[in-house]
Amino acid sequence: MSAWAVGTGCDNLPHTLPCSHQETATPISASPAITRATLLLSRCLLKMVKGNIIVPEDILSFCCNGLQGSTSPRRAREPEEREEAPGAMASPSPARNPTEVQMSQLVLPCHTNHRGELSTGQLLKWIDTAACLSAERHAGCPCVTASMDDIYFEHTISQPSVSPAGQRDRRSGVGVGQVVNIKAKVNRAFNSSMEVGIQVSYEDLCSGKHCSICKAYATFVAQGPLGSKVRLEPLTPQTEGEKIEYSIAAERRRMRLVHKDTLKDLLTSSSQETERETRDGSGAVPAERTRVESVELVLPPHANHQGNTFGGQIMAWMENVATIAASRLCHAHPTLRAIEMFHFRGPSQVGDRLVLKAIVNNSFKNSMEVGVCAEAYGQEMSVSRRHINSAFMTFVVLDQEGHPRTLPLLAPEPGDGERRYREASARKKIRLDRKYVVSCKQTEVPLSVPWDQSNKVYLSYNNVSALKMLVAKANWALAREKEKVRMYTLEEDRFLSFRIEMSVRVAAGRAFSLLSNLRRRHEWDSHYVSAELVQKVDDDDMIYHVVSQKLRNENKPQDFVILASRRKPCSKGDPYVVAFRSVTLPTHPARAEFTRGETLCSGFCIWPESEEMSKVAYYNQAMPGYLNYVTTNVAGLSSDICSTFEACEKFLLKNKEDLISRLQDF
């Protein structure tokens, strides 16, 4: 069977909470003496903490306020100029992304809770600060926090405890005196919003160990005078990694914009009868006992120079009341494991009173969901409260071995409590789907993932992002060129990927419309027998049942269940994308008359070259079972592949003026 066969895979955010941290640093060259003094002070503090020596309050205050993580001052640099580390730390390094901000924070006692763990609220403030500084580097004006994607905390940063045998507690990560490193940079700028990617890790200064804490994506909106919108300059990615993030950022933005509707649809369609766990419910804790309400007065230290409350500060206050609510359920010290995607709904200023409410919505076997709401009001009690933000946080309780403990059952309140209980169960499924499909590496996701309403957005995201990641790879090698057809290969891990491209005298949008219609694939690809549309997910995502020709040495044809996702360019320079991957549907199980095939990642990218010219490229990530066949074609650019691609060109030229196809989506 040809490598073109499906078996080888051929087939305006709202203006929200101002959280500006306008950068005002003045360029300073740190001398070697200052660097040595800082390191010496850090070592002294570490020894004092480990020796249980009380640190004088004035020194501690200086360290908390004076030894904060620094960021490189913003200034104009020539494209070829490299940024150098100050003083004795200077060393040659590759050119950095101009929006990149690096923050290193020494964990001090004032940053930890009563168990010696770094406060998650403090970490959220650092994350928000670094991300906003990065956004403002690109925008050149104040930026506001619009939203934060899911955050999964991989490790707890705590004071290492040592057993009598000299073994560290398995729950420990890193303690007071260690370093939290945060790196933030703008992945992509849209019209007035931008995505900032954040990586957080910790560093053990004694052992030199580095470990990841979490990754996050935040959306910021640039604001001009009086809150007016600012049109952002486009960002040009340089490295392979930046190109991948840039490309996928558009798909993440699409996922954010439909997140609320996706959740609403799932909750509406979910059964009113939520299955309760079969554990003994005699000791269930009434949800009312976990309710927490707290008020905070927004003071100048909590706000930026414009008087708007820091988004990270609000997140820290919300985490605080959520932790109290979780503790009231389990009567133990909970650990925050995840924060679900949330959007800031409105601003808060100095002088506002913030009312924070939290309650446990549902308790599962080893985890619980806590809902938190933040509202603001001024001095006038008669004025209704303004909704600032709502968030859902997942907590666990760890035993001495670091494993999640079994939690008490929750008895929800009638009415709203029952509704929150059911919605928490639905959100848990969404979180699992999102983490499983979106967060996993491409090689960790099964070829055919079951498709349903709860994961449709995330499967589409995975489908398109996998193809875009393949397109952004930099090590493609030209295997053969014949007339207008060029074939490239890429060997990576256990995959052999290939790319076939040509230029055709057809407008890119027209080629996109024709190639995304799988029901017409048999007109130019002889390996297709039929393609039946079985599920219309939305206007841009369809599921097809595809039947192909028999494989060599097989006595029956192959069939596939294919998710086809198509995307128009998000901005100038982006390609048209048509991505394919295998899924499973209960309505179309494997049948005896077919050999069920699977495809991991394949599809088309189409770039406009002029009004009537476009470059069409087909990509395929071949699985081990097909490598022998594909390798035969790669070695000589078989006439089969070449003729198929030539047939594709003839099909495009023949139908480029077809008005019926022009109006047809798929």
JSON list of N, CA and C in Angstrom, two decimals, residues 420-453:
[
{"chain": "A", "resi": 420, "resn": "ARG", "atom": "N", "xyz": [-23.79, 22.03, 42.61]},
{"chain": "A", "resi": 420, "resn": "ARG", "atom": "CA", "xyz": [-22.33, 22.13, 42.63]},
{"chain": "A", "resi": 420, "resn": "ARG", "atom": "C", "xyz": [-21.68, 20.75, 42.69]},
{"chain": "A", "resi": 421, "resn": "TYR", "atom": "N", "xyz": [-22.32, 19.83, 43.39]},
{"chain": "A", "resi": 421, "resn": "TYR", "atom": "CA", "xyz": [-21.81, 18.46, 43.51]},
{"chain": "A", "resi": 421, "resn": "TYR", "atom": "C", "xyz": [-21.76, 17.79, 42.14]},
{"chain": "A", "resi": 422, "resn": "ARG", "atom": "N", "xyz": [-22.86, 17.92, 41.37]},
{"chain": "A", "resi": 422, "resn": "ARG", "atom": "CA", "xyz": [-22.91, 17.31, 40.03]},
{"chain": "A", "resi": 422, "resn": "ARG", "atom": "C", "xyz": [-21.92, 17.98, 39.09]},
{"chain": "A", "resi": 423, "resn": "GLU", "atom": "N", "xyz": [-21.86, 19.30, 39.15]},
{"chain": "A", "resi": 423, "resn": "GLU", "atom": "CA", "xyz": [-20.96, 20.02, 38.26]},
{"chain": "A", "resi": 423, "resn": "GLU", "atom": "C", "xyz": [-19.50, 19.68, 38.55]},
{"chain": "A", "resi": 424, "resn": "ALA", "atom": "N", "xyz": [-19.17, 19.46, 39.82]},
{"chain": "A", "resi": 424, "resn": "ALA", "atom": "CA", "xyz": [-17.79, 19.09, 40.17]},
{"chain": "A", "resi": 424, "resn": "ALA", "atom": "C", "xyz": [-17.43, 17.74, 39.56]},
{"chain": "A", "resi": 425, "resn": "SER", "atom": "N", "xyz": [-18.38, 16.81, 39.54]},
{"chain": "A", "resi": 425, "resn": "SER", "atom": "CA", "xyz": [-18.12, 15.51, 38.92]},
{"chain": "A", "resi": 425, "resn": "SER", "atom": "C", "xyz": [-17.87, 15.66, 37.43]},
{"chain": "A", "resi": 426, "resn": "ALA", "atom": "N", "xyz": [-18.65, 16.52, 36.78]},
{"chain": "A", "resi": 426, "resn": "ALA", "atom": "CA", "xyz": [-18.45, 16.75, 35.34]},
{"chain": "A", "resi": 426, "resn": "ALA", "atom": "C", "xyz": [-17.11, 17.43, 35.09]},
{"chain": "A", "resi": 427, "resn": "ARG", "atom": "N", "xyz": [-16.75, 18.40, 35.93]},
{"chain": "A", "resi": 427, "resn": "ARG", "atom": "CA", "xyz": [-15.47, 19.09, 35.75]},
{"chain": "A", "resi": 427, "resn": "ARG", "atom": "C", "xyz": [-14.30, 18.14, 35.97]},
{"chain": "A", "resi": 428, "resn": "LYS", "atom": "N", "xyz": [-14.46, 17.18, 36.87]},
{"chain": "A", "resi": 428, "resn": "LYS", "atom": "CA", "xyz": [-13.38, 16.22, 37.09]},
{"chain": "A", "resi": 428, "resn": "LYS", "atom": "C", "xyz": [-13.10, 15.43, 35.81]},
{"chain": "A", "resi": 429, "resn": "LYS", "atom": "N", "xyz": [-14.16, 15.02, 35.13]},
{"chain": "A", "resi": 429, "resn": "LYS", "atom": "CA", "xyz": [-13.97, 14.29, 33.87]},
{"chain": "A", "resi": 429, "resn": "LYS", "atom": "C", "xyz": [-13.29, 15.18, 32.84]},
{"chain": "A", "resi": 430, "resn": "ILE", "atom": "N", "xyz": [-13.70, 16.45, 32.78]},
{"chain": "A", "resi": 430, "resn": "ILE", "atom": "CA", "xyz": [-13.08, 17.38, 31.83]},
{"chain": "A", "resi": 430, "resn": "ILE", "atom": "C", "xyz": [-11.61, 17.55, 32.15]},
{"chain": "A", "resi": 431, "resn": "ARG", "atom": "N", "xyz": [-11.29, 17.68, 33.44]},
{"chain": "A", "resi": 431, "resn": "ARG", "atom": "CA", "xyz": [-9.88, 17.86, 33.83]},
{"chain": "A", "resi": 431, "resn": "ARG", "atom": "C", "xyz": [-9.04, 16.66, 33.43]},
{"chain": "A", "resi": 432, "resn": "LEU", "atom": "N", "xyz": [-9.59, 15.47, 33.66]},
{"chain": "A", "resi": 432, "resn": "LEU", "atom": "CA", "xyz": [-8.85, 14.26, 33.30]},
{"chain": "A", "resi": 432, "resn": "LEU", "atom": "C", "xyz": [-8.64, 14.18, 31.79]},
{"chain": "A", "resi": 433, "resn": "ASP", "atom": "N", "xyz": [-9.69, 14.48, 31.03]},
{"chain": "A", "resi": 433, "resn": "ASP", "atom": "CA", "xyz": [-9.57, 14.47, 29.57]},
{"chain": "A", "resi": 433, "resn": "ASP", "atom": "C", "xyz": [-8.55, 15.50, 29.10]},
{"chain": "A", "resi": 434, "resn": "ARG", "atom": "N", "xyz": [-8.64, 16.69, 29.68]},
{"chain": "A", "resi": 434, "resn": "ARG", "atom": "CA", "xyz": [-7.76, 17.78, 29.24]},
{"chain": "A", "resi": 434, "resn": "ARG", "atom": "C", "xyz": [-6.31, 17.45, 29.57]},
{"chain": "A", "resi": 435, "resn": "LYS", "atom": "N", "xyz": [-6.09, 16.96, 30.79]},
{"chain": "A", "resi": 435, "resn": "LYS", "atom": "CA", "xyz": [-4.71, 16.64, 31.18]},
{"chain": "A", "resi": 435, "resn": "LYS", "atom": "C", "xyz": [-4.18, 15.47, 30.36]},
{"chain": "A", "resi": 436, "resn": "TYR", "atom": "N", "xyz": [-5.05, 14.49, 30.11]},
{"chain": "A", "resi": 436, "resn": "TYR", "atom": "CA", "xyz": [-4.63, 13.29, 29.38]},
{"chain": "A", "resi": 436, "resn": "TYR", "atom": "C", "xyz": [-4.33, 13.60, 27.92]},
{"chain": "A", "resi": 437, "resn": "VAL", "atom": "N", "xyz": [-5.22, 14.36, 27.28]},
{"chain": "A", "resi": 437, "resn": "VAL", "atom": "CA", "xyz": [-5.09, 14.61, 25.85]},
{"chain": "A", "resi": 437, "resn": "VAL", "atom": "C", "xyz": [-4.14, 15.76, 25.55]},
{"chain": "A", "resi": 438, "resn": "VAL", "atom": "N", "xyz": [-4.27, 16.86, 26.32]},
{"chain": "A", "resi": 438, "resn": "VAL", "atom": "CA", "xyz": [-3.52, 18.08, 26.02]},
{"chain": "A", "resi": 438, "resn": "VAL", "atom": "C", "xyz": [-2.13, 18.07, 26.61]},
{"chain": "A", "resi": 439, "resn": "SER", "atom": "N", "xyz": [-1.99, 17.61, 27.86]},
{"chain": "A", "resi": 439, "resn": "SER", "atom": "CA", "xyz": [-0.72, 17.73, 28.56]},
{"chain": "A", "resi": 439, "resn": "SER", "atom": "C", "xyz": [0.27, 16.63, 28.21]},
{"chain": "A", "resi": 440, "resn": "CYS", "atom": "N", "xyz": [-0.23, 15.47, 27.75]},
{"chain": "A", "resi": 440, "resn": "CYS", "atom": "CA", "xyz": [0.68, 14.37, 27.44]},
{"chain": "A", "resi": 440, "resn": "CYS", "atom": "C", "xyz": [1.50, 14.68, 26.20]},
{"chain": "A", "resi": 441, "resn": "LYS", "atom": "N", "xyz": [2.69, 14.05, 26.15]},
{"chain": "A", "resi": 441, "resn": "LYS", "atom": "CA", "xyz": [3.47, 14.12, 24.94]},
{"chain": "A", "resi": 441, "resn": "LYS", "atom": "C", "xyz": [2.75, 13.32, 23.85]},
{"chain": "A", "resi": 442, "resn": "GLN", "atom": "N", "xyz": [3.06, 13.66, 22.62]},
{"chain": "A", "resi": 442, "resn": "GLN", "atom": "CA", "xyz": [2.38, 13.00, 21.51]},
{"chain": "A", "resi": 442, "resn": "GLN", "atom": "C", "xyz": [2.59, 11.50, 21.54]},
{"chain": "A", "resi": 443, "resn": "THR", "atom": "N", "xyz": [3.76, 11.05, 21.96]},
{"chain": "A", "resi": 443, "resn": "THR", "atom": "CA", "xyz": [4.05, 9.61, 21.98]},
{"chain": "A", "resi": 443, "resn": "THR", "atom": "C", "xyz": [3.34, 8.90, 23.12]},
{"chain": "A", "resi": 444, "resn": "GLU", "atom": "N", "xyz": [2.78, 9.66, 24.09]},
{"chain": "A", "resi": 444, "resn": "GLU", "atom": "CA", "xyz": [2.12, 9.05, 25.24]},
{"chain": "A", "resi": 444, "resn": "GLU", "atom": "C", "xyz": [0.62, 8.91, 25.03]},
{"chain": "A", "resi": 445, "resn": "VAL", "atom": "N", "xyz": [0.08, 9.51, 23.98]},
{"chain": "A", "resi": 445, "resn": "VAL", "atom": "CA", "xyz": [-1.34, 9.43, 23.70]},
{"chain": "A", "resi": 445, "resn": "VAL", "atom": "C", "xyz": [-1.59, 8.26, 22.77]},
{"chain": "A", "resi": 446, "resn": "PRO", "atom": "N", "xyz": [-2.56, 7.37, 23.08]},
{"chain": "A", "resi": 446, "resn": "PRO", "atom": "CA", "xyz": [-2.84, 6.24, 22.19]},
{"chain": "A", "resi": 446, "resn": "PRO", "atom": "C", "xyz": [-3.23, 6.73, 20.80]},
{"chain": "A", "resi": 447, "resn": "LEU", "atom": "N", "xyz": [-3.04, 5.86, 19.81]},
{"chain": "A", "resi": 447, "resn": "LEU", "atom": "CA", "xyz": [-3.35, 6.26, 18.44]},
{"chain": "A", "resi": 447, "resn": "LEU", "atom": "C", "xyz": [-4.81, 6.65, 18.30]},
{"chain": "A", "resi": 448, "resn": "SER", "atom": "N", "xyz": [-5.70, 5.83, 18.81]},
{"chain": "A", "resi": 448, "resn": "SER", "atom": "CA", "xyz": [-7.13, 6.10, 18.68]},
{"chain": "A", "resi": 448, "resn": "SER", "atom": "C", "xyz": [-7.72, 6.39, 20.06]},
{"chain": "A", "resi": 449, "resn": "VAL", "atom": "N", "xyz": [-7.98, 7.66, 20.33]},
{"chain": "A", "resi": 449, "resn": "VAL", "atom": "CA", "xyz": [-8.56, 8.07, 21.60]},
{"chain": "A", "resi": 449, "resn": "VAL", "atom": "C", "xyz": [-10.08, 8.09, 21.46]},
{"chain": "A", "resi": 450, "resn": "PRO", "atom": "N", "xyz": [-10.82, 7.56, 22.43]},
{"chain": "A", "resi": 450, "resn": "PRO", "atom": "CA", "xyz": [-12.28, 7.61, 22.34]},
{"chain": "A", "resi": 450, "resn": "PRO", "atom": "C", "xyz": [-12.77, 9.06, 22.27]},
{"chain": "A", "resi": 451, "resn": "TRP", "atom": "N", "xyz": [-13.66, 9.34, 21.33]},
{"chain": "A", "resi": 451, "resn": "TRP", "atom": "CA", "xyz": [-14.21, 10.69, 21.17]},
{"chain": "A", "resi": 451, "resn": "TRP", "atom": "C", "xyz": [-15.55, 10.77, 21.87]},
{"chain": "A", "resi": 452, "resn": "ASP", "atom": "N", "xyz": [-15.77, 11.82, 22.65]},
{"chain": "A", "resi": 452, "resn": "ASP", "atom": "CA", "xyz": [-17.10, 12.11, 23.19]},
{"chain": "A", "resi": 452, "resn": "ASP", "atom": "C", "xyz": [-17.22, 13.61, 23.41]},
{"chain": "A", "resi": 453, "resn": "GLN", "atom": "N", "xyz": [-18.38, 14.04, 23.88]},
{"chain": "A", "resi": 453, "resn": "GLN", "atom": "CA", "xyz": [-18.65, 15.47, 24.03]},
{"chain": "A", "resi": 453, "resn": "GLN", "atom": "C", "xyz": [-17.72, 16.14, 25.02]}
]
